[in-house]
């Protein structure tokens, strides 16, 4: 079988098959992550984040805006929390407390945004927008004026040097000076690469907005090349940026979070393992078998404890990591949501708390999850097309 049949990357309209042929000279930063201060063992239950009760917050989107936003964010503007959401050609701004629409920012100058396109609000004069179809990054202001833009170049000779960018909530674009960091996960059984002499697969790149030059910022940890973890769900990449400019990477199969400095030249680790979970077992299915029947990989994925979203809490200076626990029953004809819990650590790497496993996890949409002044807000499944409902869990510190 040809190398090009093994690995895939995401694109605006479909999934394209690519080869993984690249040289070591194309990989930036060959350092390894060093340990940070870590808490040994899981933390006991605490009242730090209550999961037994929550307040329901409602965002009034009306009949012309989707209640499943492509990308969204909670930010503080003028001392007040605002909910921003991307829908077609606008970023809509809602007051978090009242839920009412207050303003909007046009993104028409950035082209048609869809699929893995997204935005990151940094300030009223600096809003990063990524257009997936055009593979293009922009900085705009609150009037929608483009302040800078560049095409994220692709390596036609060695396609695997191109990060499979996902600029959504789980791995949003981050800006530091003239550089924008773009991240995303590859599709395919990544362990096949090792047998072909490939030792690094990139997950993040830094793009200089002034000249379009790029460099690889981070690669998949070597464990992804050592064993088979399936082709999709456990390959996802989750990122967050804290107040010091550090970027955190949460990988589904790793009990540690990797933390890079602003230019990605240094990395340390933070131990954030669930006290409920058992060790993740590698997948025994071949890529060919999975492609014949996707349900086989889903059954493997839901049988494992895994990790997903990582968030920075700027109000309490905390890291919050979502844990996904095994799902005992699943009907192939139904959607699946794994039970969840949340680990909370301080920025020194000390685990402070892990919530109990939340019952009724199927009602929550972790793709639309945010930190607010009060705590953690997670969107809820609902049939009301005119509103978005959030379950708001208090975080006490």
Short mmCIF file of the C-alpha atoms (twelve columns), coordinates in Angstrom:
data_MODEL
# 
_entry.id   MODEL 
# 
loop_
_atom_site.group_PDB 
_atom_site.id 
_atom_site.type_symbol 
_atom_site.label_atom_id 
_atom_site.label_alt_id 
_atom_site.label_comp_id 
_atom_site.label_asym_id 
_atom_site.label_seq_id 
_atom_site.Cartn_x 
_atom_site.Cartn_y 
_atom_site.Cartn_z 
_atom_site.pdbx_PDB_model_num 
ATOM 1   C CA . UNK A 1   0.000   0.000  0.000  1 
ATOM 2   C CA . UNK A 2   1.267   3.479  -0.836 1 
ATOM 3   C CA . UNK A 3   2.239   5.918  1.925  1 
ATOM 4   C CA . UNK A 4   -0.274  8.419  0.589  1 
ATOM 5   C CA . UNK A 5   -3.159  6.104  1.469  1 
ATOM 6   C CA . UNK A 6   -2.423  6.134  5.202  1 
ATOM 7   C CA . UNK A 7   -2.861  9.714  6.390  1 
ATOM 8   C CA . UNK A 8   -5.439  12.420 5.916  1 
ATOM 9   C CA . UNK A 9   -5.907  16.078 6.717  1 
ATOM 10  C CA . UNK A 10  -8.935  18.295 7.026  1 
ATOM 11  C CA . UNK A 11  -9.974  20.794 4.391  1 
ATOM 12  C CA . UNK A 12  -12.899 23.195 4.036  1 
ATOM 13  C CA . UNK A 13  -15.154 20.869 2.091  1 
ATOM 14  C CA . UNK A 14  -13.748 17.370 2.224  1 
ATOM 15  C CA . UNK A 15  -10.951 15.194 3.555  1 
ATOM 16  C CA . UNK A 16  -7.930  14.848 1.308  1 
ATOM 17  C CA . UNK A 17  -5.426  12.031 1.377  1 
ATOM 18  C CA . UNK A 18  -1.819  13.111 1.653  1 
ATOM 19  C CA . UNK A 19  1.562   11.477 1.874  1 
ATOM 20  C CA . UNK A 20  3.847   11.714 4.862  1 
ATOM 21  C CA . UNK A 21  7.224   12.221 3.224  1 
ATOM 22  C CA . UNK A 22  9.312   14.950 4.776  1 
ATOM 23  C CA . UNK A 23  12.857  15.473 5.966  1 
ATOM 24  C CA . UNK A 24  14.105  16.131 9.464  1 
ATOM 25  C CA . UNK A 25  15.375  19.529 8.377  1 
ATOM 26  C CA . UNK A 26  11.791  20.715 7.948  1 
ATOM 27  C CA . UNK A 27  10.953  20.222 11.614 1 
ATOM 28  C CA . UNK A 28  11.551  23.128 14.000 1 
ATOM 29  C CA . UNK A 29  12.468  22.773 17.663 1 
ATOM 30  C CA . UNK A 30  13.783  19.315 18.438 1 
ATOM 31  C CA . UNK A 31  13.659  19.782 22.209 1 
ATOM 32  C CA . UNK A 32  11.719  17.562 24.587 1 
ATOM 33  C CA . UNK A 33  9.296   18.719 27.250 1 
ATOM 34  C CA . UNK A 34  10.651  18.895 30.785 1 
ATOM 35  C CA . UNK A 35  8.663   18.178 33.945 1 
ATOM 36  C CA . UNK A 36  6.934   20.976 35.824 1 
ATOM 37  C CA . UNK A 37  5.791   20.851 39.431 1 
ATOM 38  C CA . UNK A 38  3.253   18.060 39.600 1 
ATOM 39  C CA . UNK A 39  0.769   16.793 42.110 1 
ATOM 40  C CA . UNK A 40  1.121   13.075 42.698 1 
ATOM 41  C CA . UNK A 41  -2.156  11.180 42.442 1 
ATOM 42  C CA . UNK A 42  -5.611  12.571 41.891 1 
ATOM 43  C CA . UNK A 43  -7.125  15.232 44.076 1 
ATOM 44  C CA . UNK A 44  -10.030 14.329 46.321 1 
ATOM 45  C CA . UNK A 45  -13.514 15.649 45.670 1 
ATOM 46  C CA . UNK A 46  -13.967 19.241 46.679 1 
ATOM 47  C CA . UNK A 47  -16.522 21.986 46.451 1 
ATOM 48  C CA . UNK A 48  -14.297 23.933 44.046 1 
ATOM 49  C CA . UNK A 49  -16.689 23.299 41.160 1 
ATOM 50  C CA . UNK A 50  -20.180 22.171 41.997 1 
ATOM 51  C CA . UNK A 51  -21.766 19.813 39.469 1 
ATOM 52  C CA . UNK A 52  -24.909 19.002 41.433 1 
ATOM 53  C CA . UNK A 53  -26.644 22.215 40.460 1 
ATOM 54  C CA . UNK A 54  -26.192 24.929 37.906 1 
ATOM 55  C CA . UNK A 55  -27.763 28.146 36.715 1 
ATOM 56  C CA . UNK A 56  -29.176 28.229 33.185 1 
ATOM 57  C CA . UNK A 57  -28.115 31.220 31.089 1 
ATOM 58  C CA . UNK A 58  -29.975 32.075 27.898 1 
ATOM 59  C CA . UNK A 59  -28.561 33.895 24.857 1 
ATOM 60  C CA . UNK A 60  -31.320 35.351 22.696 1 
ATOM 61  C CA . UNK A 61  -30.141 34.788 19.127 1 
ATOM 62  C CA . UNK A 62  -33.480 35.264 17.381 1 
ATOM 63  C CA . UNK A 63  -34.626 33.565 14.203 1 
ATOM 64  C CA . UNK A 64  -31.831 34.652 11.831 1 
ATOM 65  C CA . UNK A 65  -28.745 33.378 13.682 1 
ATOM 66  C CA . UNK A 66  -27.789 29.723 14.116 1 
ATOM 67  C CA . UNK A 67  -27.943 28.232 17.628 1 
ATOM 68  C CA . UNK A 68  -24.968 26.004 16.706 1 
ATOM 69  C CA . UNK A 69  -22.227 28.606 16.155 1 
ATOM 70  C CA . UNK A 70  -19.214 27.724 14.067 1 
ATOM 71  C CA . UNK A 71  -16.961 29.353 16.654 1 
ATOM 72  C CA . UNK A 72  -17.658 31.328 19.829 1 
ATOM 73  C CA . UNK A 73  -15.898 32.991 22.754 1 
ATOM 74  C CA . UNK A 74  -16.628 34.685 26.084 1 
ATOM 75  C CA . UNK A 75  -14.487 37.798 26.600 1 
ATOM 76  C CA . UNK A 76  -14.448 40.806 28.890 1 
ATOM 77  C CA . UNK A 77  -15.169 44.130 27.179 1 
ATOM 78  C CA . UNK A 78  -15.466 47.258 29.293 1 
ATOM 79  C CA . UNK A 79  -15.401 45.195 32.469 1 
ATOM 80  C CA . UNK A 80  -18.371 43.036 31.426 1 
ATOM 81  C CA . UNK A 81  -18.547 39.520 30.031 1 
ATOM 82  C CA . UNK A 82  -19.701 39.294 26.422 1 
ATOM 83  C CA . UNK A 83  -20.583 36.243 24.357 1 
ATOM 84  C CA . UNK A 84  -19.225 36.420 20.816 1 
ATOM 85  C CA . UNK A 85  -20.270 33.972 18.121 1 
ATOM 86  C CA . UNK A 86  -19.462 33.558 14.448 1 
ATOM 87  C CA . UNK A 87  -22.345 32.954 12.087 1 
ATOM 88  C CA . UNK A 88  -21.834 33.294 8.343  1 
ATOM 89  C CA . UNK A 89  -20.414 36.789 7.683  1 
ATOM 90  C CA . UNK A 90  -20.601 38.344 11.156 1 
ATOM 91  C CA . UNK A 91  -19.297 37.981 14.689 1 
ATOM 92  C CA . UNK A 92  -22.287 38.758 16.901 1 
ATOM 93  C CA . UNK A 93  -21.758 40.291 20.343 1 
ATOM 94  C CA . UNK A 94  -24.216 39.475 23.140 1 
ATOM 95  C CA . UNK A 95  -24.229 40.729 26.717 1 
ATOM 96  C CA . UNK A 96  -23.612 37.649 28.849 1 
ATOM 97  C CA . UNK A 97  -25.823 38.734 31.739 1 
ATOM 98  C CA . UNK A 98  -28.908 39.817 29.785 1 
ATOM 99  C CA . UNK A 99  -28.357 37.522 26.820 1 
ATOM 100 C CA . UNK A 100 -29.307 40.343 24.446 1 
ATOM 101 C CA . UNK A 101 -27.630 41.153 21.140 1 
ATOM 102 C CA . UNK A 102 -25.636 44.390 21.414 1 
ATOM 103 C CA . UNK A 103 -23.474 44.666 18.319 1 
ATOM 104 C CA . UNK A 104 -21.828 42.797 15.465 1 
ATOM 105 C CA . UNK A 105 -18.541 42.814 13.595 1 
ATOM 106 C CA . UNK A 106 -18.511 42.149 9.870  1 
ATOM 107 C CA . UNK A 107 -16.039 39.538 8.625  1 
ATOM 108 C CA . UNK A 108 -17.038 39.850 4.969  1 
ATOM 109 C CA . UNK A 109 -13.577 41.165 4.139  1 
ATOM 110 C CA . UNK A 110 -12.182 37.777 5.218  1 
ATOM 111 C CA . UNK A 111 -14.203 35.855 2.643  1 
ATOM 112 C CA . UNK A 112 -16.755 33.108 3.193  1 
ATOM 113 C CA . UNK A 113 -16.054 31.265 6.444  1 
ATOM 114 C CA . UNK A 114 -17.113 27.680 6.941  1 
ATOM 115 C CA . UNK A 115 -16.131 24.306 8.411  1 
ATOM 116 C CA . UNK A 116 -12.860 24.744 10.330 1 
ATOM 117 C CA . UNK A 117 -12.749 28.553 10.050 1 
ATOM 118 C CA . UNK A 118 -12.806 30.558 13.271 1 
ATOM 119 C CA . UNK A 119 -11.869 33.699 15.154 1 
ATOM 120 C CA . UNK A 120 -10.158 34.829 18.342 1 
ATOM 121 C CA . UNK A 121 -11.043 38.156 19.944 1 
ATOM 122 C CA . UNK A 122 -7.943  39.673 21.533 1 
ATOM 123 C CA . UNK A 123 -9.103  43.302 21.726 1 
ATOM 124 C CA . UNK A 124 -11.350 45.661 19.784 1 
ATOM 125 C CA . UNK A 125 -8.375  46.496 17.582 1 
ATOM 126 C CA . UNK A 126 -7.083  42.952 17.198 1 
ATOM 127 C CA . UNK A 127 -9.374  40.097 16.145 1 
ATOM 128 C CA . UNK A 128 -7.766  37.092 14.496 1 
ATOM 129 C CA . UNK A 129 -9.792  35.354 11.769 1 
ATOM 130 C CA . UNK A 130 -8.822  32.192 9.913  1 
ATOM 131 C CA . UNK A 131 -10.463 31.280 6.586  1 
ATOM 132 C CA . UNK A 132 -10.171 27.533 6.134  1 
ATOM 133 C CA . UNK A 133 -11.209 27.433 2.468  1 
ATOM 134 C CA . UNK A 134 -8.617  30.034 1.481  1 
ATOM 135 C CA . UNK A 135 -6.065  28.859 4.092  1 
ATOM 136 C CA . UNK A 136 -5.670  32.527 4.967  1 
ATOM 137 C CA . UNK A 137 -5.207  34.412 8.275  1 
ATOM 138 C CA . UNK A 138 -6.432  37.939 9.002  1 
ATOM 139 C CA . UNK A 139 -6.272  40.530 11.754 1 
ATOM 140 C CA . UNK A 140 -9.284  42.846 11.731 1 
ATOM 141 C CA . UNK A 141 -10.628 45.532 14.069 1 
ATOM 142 C CA . UNK A 142 -14.126 46.055 15.466 1 
ATOM 143 C CA . UNK A 143 -15.242 47.818 12.276 1 
ATOM 144 C CA . UNK A 144 -14.309 44.804 10.183 1 
ATOM 145 C CA . UNK A 145 -11.344 46.556 8.593  1 
ATOM 146 C CA . UNK A 146 -8.490  44.222 7.658  1 
ATOM 147 C CA . UNK A 147 -5.296  45.367 9.374  1 
ATOM 148 C CA . UNK A 148 -3.106  42.525 8.130  1 
ATOM 149 C CA . UNK A 149 -3.506  39.292 6.223  1 
ATOM 150 C CA . UNK A 150 -1.455  36.489 4.787  1 
ATOM 151 C CA . UNK A 151 -1.881  33.184 3.037  1 
ATOM 152 C CA . UNK A 152 -0.693  30.295 5.161  1 
ATOM 153 C CA . UNK A 153 1.661   28.626 2.682  1 
ATOM 154 C CA . UNK A 154 1.575   24.938 1.880  1 
ATOM 155 C CA . UNK A 155 4.472   22.660 1.108  1 
ATOM 156 C CA . UNK A 156 3.469   21.029 -2.162 1 
ATOM 157 C CA . UNK A 157 6.500   18.731 -2.231 1 
ATOM 158 C CA . UNK A 158 6.049   17.494 1.333  1 
ATOM 159 C CA . UNK A 159 2.323   17.844 2.174  1 
ATOM 160 C CA . UNK A 160 2.755   16.396 5.647  1 
ATOM 161 C CA . UNK A 161 4.602   19.564 6.657  1 
ATOM 162 C CA . UNK A 162 1.220   21.313 6.456  1 
ATOM 163 C CA . UNK A 163 -0.635  21.441 9.763  1 
ATOM 164 C CA . UNK A 164 -4.257  20.327 9.489  1 
ATOM 165 C CA . UNK A 165 -5.587  23.585 10.938 1 
ATOM 166 C CA . UNK A 166 -8.754  23.637 13.065 1 
ATOM 167 C CA . UNK A 167 -9.403  27.214 14.269 1 
ATOM 168 C CA . UNK A 168 -12.499 26.397 16.341 1 
ATOM 169 C CA . UNK A 169 -13.098 26.724 20.106 1 
ATOM 170 C CA . UNK A 170 -11.051 23.630 20.952 1 
ATOM 171 C CA . UNK A 171 -7.885  24.854 19.216 1 
ATOM 172 C CA . UNK A 172 -8.464  28.499 18.403 1 
ATOM 173 C CA . UNK A 173 -5.907  30.700 16.658 1 
ATOM 174 C CA . UNK A 174 -3.616  32.606 19.027 1 
ATOM 175 C CA . UNK A 175 -1.691  35.798 18.302 1 
ATOM 176 C CA . UNK A 176 1.600   36.926 19.815 1 
ATOM 177 C CA . UNK A 177 3.053   40.078 18.267 1 
ATOM 178 C CA . UNK A 178 3.299   39.523 14.516 1 
ATOM 179 C CA . UNK A 179 2.886   35.747 14.829 1 
ATOM 180 C CA . UNK A 180 -0.292  33.732 14.713 1 
ATOM 181 C CA . UNK A 181 -0.241  30.143 16.015 1 
ATOM 182 C CA . UNK A 182 -2.511  27.712 14.179 1 
ATOM 183 C CA . UNK A 183 -3.083  24.130 15.328 1 
ATOM 184 C CA . UNK A 184 -4.999  20.983 14.454 1 
ATOM 185 C CA . UNK A 185 -4.955  17.193 14.469 1 
ATOM 186 C CA . UNK A 186 -4.227  14.743 11.649 1 
ATOM 187 C CA . UNK A 187 -6.529  11.924 10.567 1 
ATOM 188 C CA . UNK A 188 -5.222  8.390  10.129 1 
ATOM 189 C CA . UNK A 189 -3.338  5.724  12.062 1 
ATOM 190 C CA . UNK A 190 -0.280  7.802  12.879 1 
ATOM 191 C CA . UNK A 191 1.850   4.885  14.044 1 
ATOM 192 C CA . UNK A 192 2.217   3.779  10.434 1 
ATOM 193 C CA . UNK A 193 4.577   6.697  9.897  1 
ATOM 194 C CA . UNK A 194 7.272   5.244  12.136 1 
ATOM 195 C CA . UNK A 195 7.709   2.177  9.984  1 
ATOM 196 C CA . UNK A 196 8.391   4.484  7.062  1 
ATOM 197 C CA . UNK A 197 11.165  6.333  8.823  1 
ATOM 198 C CA . UNK A 198 8.984   9.321  9.744  1 
ATOM 199 C CA . UNK A 199 9.625   10.525 13.295 1 
ATOM 200 C CA . UNK A 200 7.647   13.776 13.571 1 
ATOM 201 C CA . UNK A 201 4.124   14.849 12.579 1 
ATOM 202 C CA . UNK A 202 3.345   18.573 13.103 1 
ATOM 203 C CA . UNK A 203 0.273   19.806 15.003 1 
ATOM 204 C CA . UNK A 204 0.987   23.534 15.249 1 
ATOM 205 C CA . UNK A 205 2.729   26.200 13.199 1 
ATOM 206 C CA . UNK A 206 3.702   29.833 13.722 1 
ATOM 207 C CA . UNK A 207 2.911   32.183 10.852 1 
ATOM 208 C CA . UNK A 208 4.521   35.623 10.600 1 
ATOM 209 C CA . UNK A 209 1.684   37.903 9.493  1 
ATOM 210 C CA . UNK A 210 4.130   40.443 8.049  1 
ATOM 211 C CA . UNK A 211 5.767   38.147 5.524  1 
ATOM 212 C CA . UNK A 212 3.838   34.845 5.565  1 
ATOM 213 C CA . UNK A 213 6.835   32.802 6.685  1 
ATOM 214 C CA . UNK A 214 6.001   29.761 8.776  1 
ATOM 215 C CA . UNK A 215 7.795   27.368 11.072 1 
ATOM 216 C CA . UNK A 216 6.625   24.230 12.814 1 
ATOM 217 C CA . UNK A 217 5.905   25.026 16.468 1 
ATOM 218 C CA . UNK A 218 4.900   21.649 17.911 1 
ATOM 219 C CA . UNK A 219 4.649   18.016 16.857 1 
ATOM 220 C CA . UNK A 220 2.614   15.053 18.047 1 
ATOM 221 C CA . UNK A 221 4.213   13.437 21.112 1 
ATOM 222 C CA . UNK A 222 6.181   10.324 20.171 1 
ATOM 223 C CA . UNK A 223 3.608   8.056  21.859 1 
ATOM 224 C CA . UNK A 224 1.333   8.672  18.864 1 
ATOM 225 C CA . UNK A 225 3.884   7.049  16.579 1 
ATOM 226 C CA . UNK A 226 4.645   4.201  18.980 1 
ATOM 227 C CA . UNK A 227 1.155   2.654  19.028 1 
ATOM 228 C CA . UNK A 228 -2.130  2.635  17.129 1 
ATOM 229 C CA . UNK A 229 -4.746  5.007  18.603 1 
ATOM 230 C CA . UNK A 230 -7.263  4.872  15.780 1 
ATOM 231 C CA . UNK A 231 -7.730  7.348  12.960 1 
ATOM 232 C CA . UNK A 232 -9.795  10.192 14.386 1 
ATOM 233 C CA . UNK A 233 -11.129 10.762 17.902 1 
ATOM 234 C CA . UNK A 234 -7.927  10.245 19.880 1 
ATOM 235 C CA . UNK A 235 -5.859  12.204 17.337 1 
ATOM 236 C CA . UNK A 236 -7.618  15.472 18.158 1 
ATOM 237 C CA . UNK A 237 -5.573  18.406 19.446 1 
ATOM 238 C CA . UNK A 238 -6.947  20.746 22.134 1 
ATOM 239 C CA . UNK A 239 -5.204  24.009 23.015 1 
ATOM 240 C CA . UNK A 240 -5.541  27.036 25.290 1 
ATOM 241 C CA . UNK A 241 -3.477  30.173 25.904 1 
ATOM 242 C CA . UNK A 242 -2.931  31.589 29.386 1 
ATOM 243 C CA . UNK A 243 -2.247  35.121 30.636 1 
ATOM 244 C CA . UNK A 244 1.540   34.650 30.392 1 
ATOM 245 C CA . UNK A 245 1.359   33.738 26.732 1 
ATOM 246 C CA . UNK A 246 1.945   30.030 27.304 1 
ATOM 247 C CA . UNK A 247 0.100   27.633 24.999 1 
ATOM 248 C CA . UNK A 248 -1.235  24.422 26.526 1 
ATOM 249 C CA . UNK A 249 -1.804  21.239 24.526 1 
ATOM 250 C CA . UNK A 250 -4.186  18.555 25.785 1 
ATOM 251 C CA . UNK A 251 -3.912  15.254 23.898 1 
ATOM 252 C CA . UNK A 252 -6.683  12.664 24.378 1 
ATOM 253 C CA . UNK A 253 -4.327  9.780  25.208 1 
ATOM 254 C CA . UNK A 254 -1.968  11.630 27.580 1 
ATOM 255 C CA . UNK A 255 -2.395  12.177 31.310 1 
ATOM 256 C CA . UNK A 256 -0.076  15.182 31.095 1 
ATOM 257 C CA . UNK A 257 -0.686  18.572 29.503 1 
ATOM 258 C CA . UNK A 258 2.189   20.076 27.496 1 
ATOM 259 C CA . UNK A 259 2.870   23.786 27.998 1 
ATOM 260 C CA . UNK A 260 4.957   25.839 25.555 1 
ATOM 261 C CA . UNK A 261 6.307   29.358 25.952 1 
ATOM 262 C CA . UNK A 262 5.211   32.089 23.530 1 
ATOM 263 C CA . UNK A 263 7.744   31.284 20.797 1 
ATOM 264 C CA . UNK A 264 7.502   27.505 21.325 1 
ATOM 265 C CA . UNK A 265 11.202  27.109 22.145 1 
ATOM 266 C CA . UNK A 266 10.591  25.704 25.635 1 
ATOM 267 C CA . UNK A 267 8.107   23.174 26.947 1 
ATOM 268 C CA . UNK A 268 7.186   21.715 30.322 1 
ATOM 269 C CA . UNK A 269 4.524   19.268 31.460 1 
ATOM 270 C CA . UNK A 270 1.636   19.453 33.903 1 
ATOM 271 C CA . UNK A 271 0.267   16.251 35.394 1 
ATOM 272 C CA . UNK A 272 -3.551  16.341 35.047 1 
ATOM 273 C CA . UNK A 273 -4.685  12.725 35.184 1 
ATOM 274 C CA . UNK A 274 -8.187  11.677 36.177 1 
ATOM 275 C CA . UNK A 275 -8.423  9.711  39.401 1 
ATOM 276 C CA . UNK A 276 -11.347 7.775  37.942 1 
ATOM 277 C CA . UNK A 277 -9.747  6.634  34.718 1 
ATOM 278 C CA . UNK A 278 -7.699  3.600  33.841 1 
ATOM 279 C CA . UNK A 279 -4.797  3.494  31.396 1 
ATOM 280 C CA . UNK A 280 -5.803  3.984  27.769 1 
ATOM 281 C CA . UNK A 281 -5.356  0.860  25.678 1 
ATOM 282 C CA . UNK A 282 -4.107  1.083  22.077 1 
ATOM 283 C CA . UNK A 283 -6.508  0.302  19.261 1 
ATOM 284 C CA . UNK A 284 -6.303  -3.199 17.754 1 
ATOM 285 C CA . UNK A 285 -8.098  -2.235 14.545 1 
ATOM 286 C CA . UNK A 286 -6.306  -1.522 11.294 1 
ATOM 287 C CA . UNK A 287 -7.070  1.615  9.318  1 
ATOM 288 C CA . UNK A 288 -8.550  -0.544 6.580  1 
ATOM 289 C CA . UNK A 289 -11.011 -2.124 9.046  1 
ATOM 290 C CA . UNK A 290 -11.984 1.269  10.448 1 
ATOM 291 C CA . UNK A 291 -12.623 2.701  6.993  1 
ATOM 292 C CA . UNK A 292 -14.843 -0.283 6.219  1 
ATOM 293 C CA . UNK A 293 -16.945 0.304  9.367  1 
ATOM 294 C CA . UNK A 294 -16.585 3.563  11.311 1 
ATOM 295 C CA . UNK A 295 -18.689 2.122  14.151 1 
ATOM 296 C CA . UNK A 296 -15.741 -0.091 15.088 1 
ATOM 297 C CA . UNK A 297 -13.593 2.923  15.942 1 
ATOM 298 C CA . UNK A 298 -16.428 4.596  17.815 1 
ATOM 299 C CA . UNK A 299 -16.830 1.464  19.956 1 
ATOM 300 C CA . UNK A 300 -13.101 1.543  20.714 1 
ATOM 301 C CA . UNK A 301 -13.157 5.282  21.495 1 
ATOM 302 C CA . UNK A 302 -16.135 5.152  23.868 1 
ATOM 303 C CA . UNK A 303 -14.594 2.206  25.732 1 
ATOM 304 C CA . UNK A 304 -11.592 4.302  26.787 1 
ATOM 305 C CA . UNK A 305 -10.951 7.087  29.287 1 
ATOM 306 C CA . UNK A 306 -9.657  10.050 27.277 1 
ATOM 307 C CA . UNK A 307 -9.043  13.784 27.588 1 
ATOM 308 C CA . UNK A 308 -10.300 16.691 25.530 1 
ATOM 309 C CA . UNK A 309 -10.776 20.433 26.057 1 
ATOM 310 C CA . UNK A 310 -8.239  22.437 28.017 1 
ATOM 311 C CA . UNK A 311 -9.279  25.927 29.167 1 
ATOM 312 C CA . UNK A 312 -7.559  28.779 30.952 1 
ATOM 313 C CA . UNK A 313 -9.564  30.546 33.655 1 
ATOM 314 C CA . UNK A 314 -8.298  34.155 33.680 1 
ATOM 315 C CA . UNK A 315 -10.546 35.154 36.589 1 
ATOM 316 C CA . UNK A 316 -9.049  32.644 39.026 1 
ATOM 317 C CA . UNK A 317 -5.772  31.843 37.211 1 
ATOM 318 C CA . UNK A 318 -6.583  28.156 36.780 1 
ATOM 319 C CA . UNK A 319 -6.331  25.428 34.157 1 
ATOM 320 C CA . UNK A 320 -9.435  23.303 33.540 1 
ATOM 321 C CA . UNK A 321 -9.196  19.989 31.703 1 
ATOM 322 C CA . UNK A 322 -12.130 17.928 30.528 1 
ATOM 323 C CA . UNK A 323 -12.058 14.140 30.988 1 
ATOM 324 C CA . UNK A 324 -14.218 11.801 28.904 1 
ATOM 325 C CA . UNK A 325 -15.135 8.518  30.589 1 
ATOM 326 C CA . UNK A 326 -16.164 5.186  29.049 1 
ATOM 327 C CA . UNK A 327 -19.713 4.911  27.767 1 
ATOM 328 C CA . UNK A 328 -21.193 1.544  28.696 1 
ATOM 329 C CA . UNK A 329 -24.049 1.451  26.204 1 
ATOM 330 C CA . UNK A 330 -24.335 2.827  22.694 1 
ATOM 331 C CA . UNK A 331 -26.778 2.200  19.869 1 
ATOM 332 C CA . UNK A 332 -25.057 2.409  16.488 1 
ATOM 333 C CA . UNK A 333 -27.953 4.472  15.134 1 
ATOM 334 C CA . UNK A 334 -27.608 7.092  17.872 1 
ATOM 335 C CA . UNK A 335 -25.168 9.915  18.534 1 
ATOM 336 C CA . UNK A 336 -22.786 9.396  21.427 1 
ATOM 337 C CA . UNK A 337 -21.571 11.618 24.268 1 
ATOM 338 C CA . UNK A 338 -19.137 10.192 26.794 1 
ATOM 339 C CA . UNK A 339 -19.673 10.984 30.499 1 
ATOM 340 C CA . UNK A 340 -17.436 13.856 31.623 1 
ATOM 341 C CA . UNK A 341 -15.587 15.237 34.614 1 
ATOM 342 C CA . UNK A 342 -13.307 18.245 35.036 1 
ATOM 343 C CA . UNK A 343 -9.844  18.492 36.557 1 
ATOM 344 C CA . UNK A 344 -8.755  21.873 37.936 1 
ATOM 345 C CA . UNK A 345 -5.100  22.800 38.482 1 
ATOM 346 C CA . UNK A 346 -3.267  26.002 39.342 1 
ATOM 347 C CA . UNK A 347 -0.698  27.441 36.960 1 
ATOM 348 C CA . UNK A 348 2.116   25.922 39.041 1 
ATOM 349 C CA . UNK A 349 0.904   22.472 38.025 1 
ATOM 350 C CA . UNK A 350 -0.806  21.475 41.278 1 
ATOM 351 C CA . UNK A 351 -4.062  19.564 40.835 1 
ATOM 352 C CA . UNK A 352 -6.636  21.148 43.133 1 
ATOM 353 C CA . UNK A 353 -9.821  19.277 42.316 1 
ATOM 354 C CA . UNK A 354 -11.614 16.859 40.060 1 
ATOM 355 C CA . UNK A 355 -15.380 16.935 39.907 1 
ATOM 356 C CA . UNK A 356 -17.450 13.781 40.198 1 
ATOM 357 C CA . UNK A 357 -18.463 12.303 36.854 1 
ATOM 358 C CA . UNK A 358 -21.382 14.421 35.702 1 
ATOM 359 C CA . UNK A 359 -24.637 12.555 35.231 1 
ATOM 360 C CA . UNK A 360 -26.677 13.498 32.199 1 
ATOM 361 C CA . UNK A 361 -23.620 14.472 30.168 1 
ATOM 362 C CA . UNK A 362 -25.567 13.846 26.962 1 
ATOM 363 C CA . UNK A 363 -27.401 17.135 27.433 1 
ATOM 364 C CA . UNK A 364 -24.195 19.188 27.133 1 
ATOM 365 C CA . UNK A 365 -22.309 20.453 24.054 1 
ATOM 366 C CA . UNK A 366 -18.639 20.612 24.962 1 
ATOM 367 C CA . UNK A 367 -17.872 22.234 21.589 1 
ATOM 368 C CA . UNK A 368 -19.476 25.408 22.997 1 
ATOM 369 C CA . UNK A 369 -17.867 25.687 26.439 1 
ATOM 370 C CA . UNK A 370 -16.441 28.809 28.072 1 
ATOM 371 C CA . UNK A 371 -15.023 30.260 31.275 1 
ATOM 372 C CA . UNK A 372 -16.895 33.232 32.785 1 
ATOM 373 C CA . UNK A 373 -16.532 35.316 35.927 1 
ATOM 374 C CA . UNK A 374 -18.720 32.834 37.811 1 
ATOM 375 C CA . UNK A 375 -17.249 29.597 36.506 1 
ATOM 376 C CA . UNK A 376 -17.670 27.169 33.614 1 
ATOM 377 C CA . UNK A 377 -20.504 27.536 31.084 1 
ATOM 378 C CA . UNK A 378 -21.420 24.626 28.803 1 
ATOM 379 C CA . UNK A 379 -24.030 24.878 26.053 1 
ATOM 380 C CA . UNK A 380 -27.005 22.541 26.345 1 
ATOM 381 C CA . UNK A 381 -28.927 20.522 23.796 1 
ATOM 382 C CA . UNK A 382 -32.271 22.172 23.081 1 
ATOM 383 C CA . UNK A 383 -34.984 22.399 20.437 1 
ATOM 384 C CA . UNK A 384 -35.409 26.161 20.785 1 
ATOM 385 C CA . UNK A 385 -33.867 27.615 17.629 1 
ATOM 386 C CA . UNK A 386 -34.182 31.172 18.924 1 
ATOM 387 C CA . UNK A 387 -31.962 30.728 21.992 1 
ATOM 388 C CA . UNK A 388 -28.742 29.118 23.167 1 
ATOM 389 C CA . UNK A 389 -28.905 27.715 26.692 1 
ATOM 390 C CA . UNK A 390 -25.845 27.367 28.915 1 
ATOM 391 C CA . UNK A 391 -25.454 25.373 32.113 1 
ATOM 392 C CA . UNK A 392 -23.293 27.574 34.380 1 
ATOM 393 C CA . UNK A 393 -21.267 25.765 37.040 1 
ATOM 394 C CA . UNK A 394 -19.760 27.907 39.791 1 
ATOM 395 C CA . UNK A 395 -16.031 27.663 40.496 1 
ATOM 396 C CA . UNK A 396 -15.074 28.685 44.031 1 
ATOM 397 C CA . UNK A 397 -11.579 29.826 44.859 1 
# 
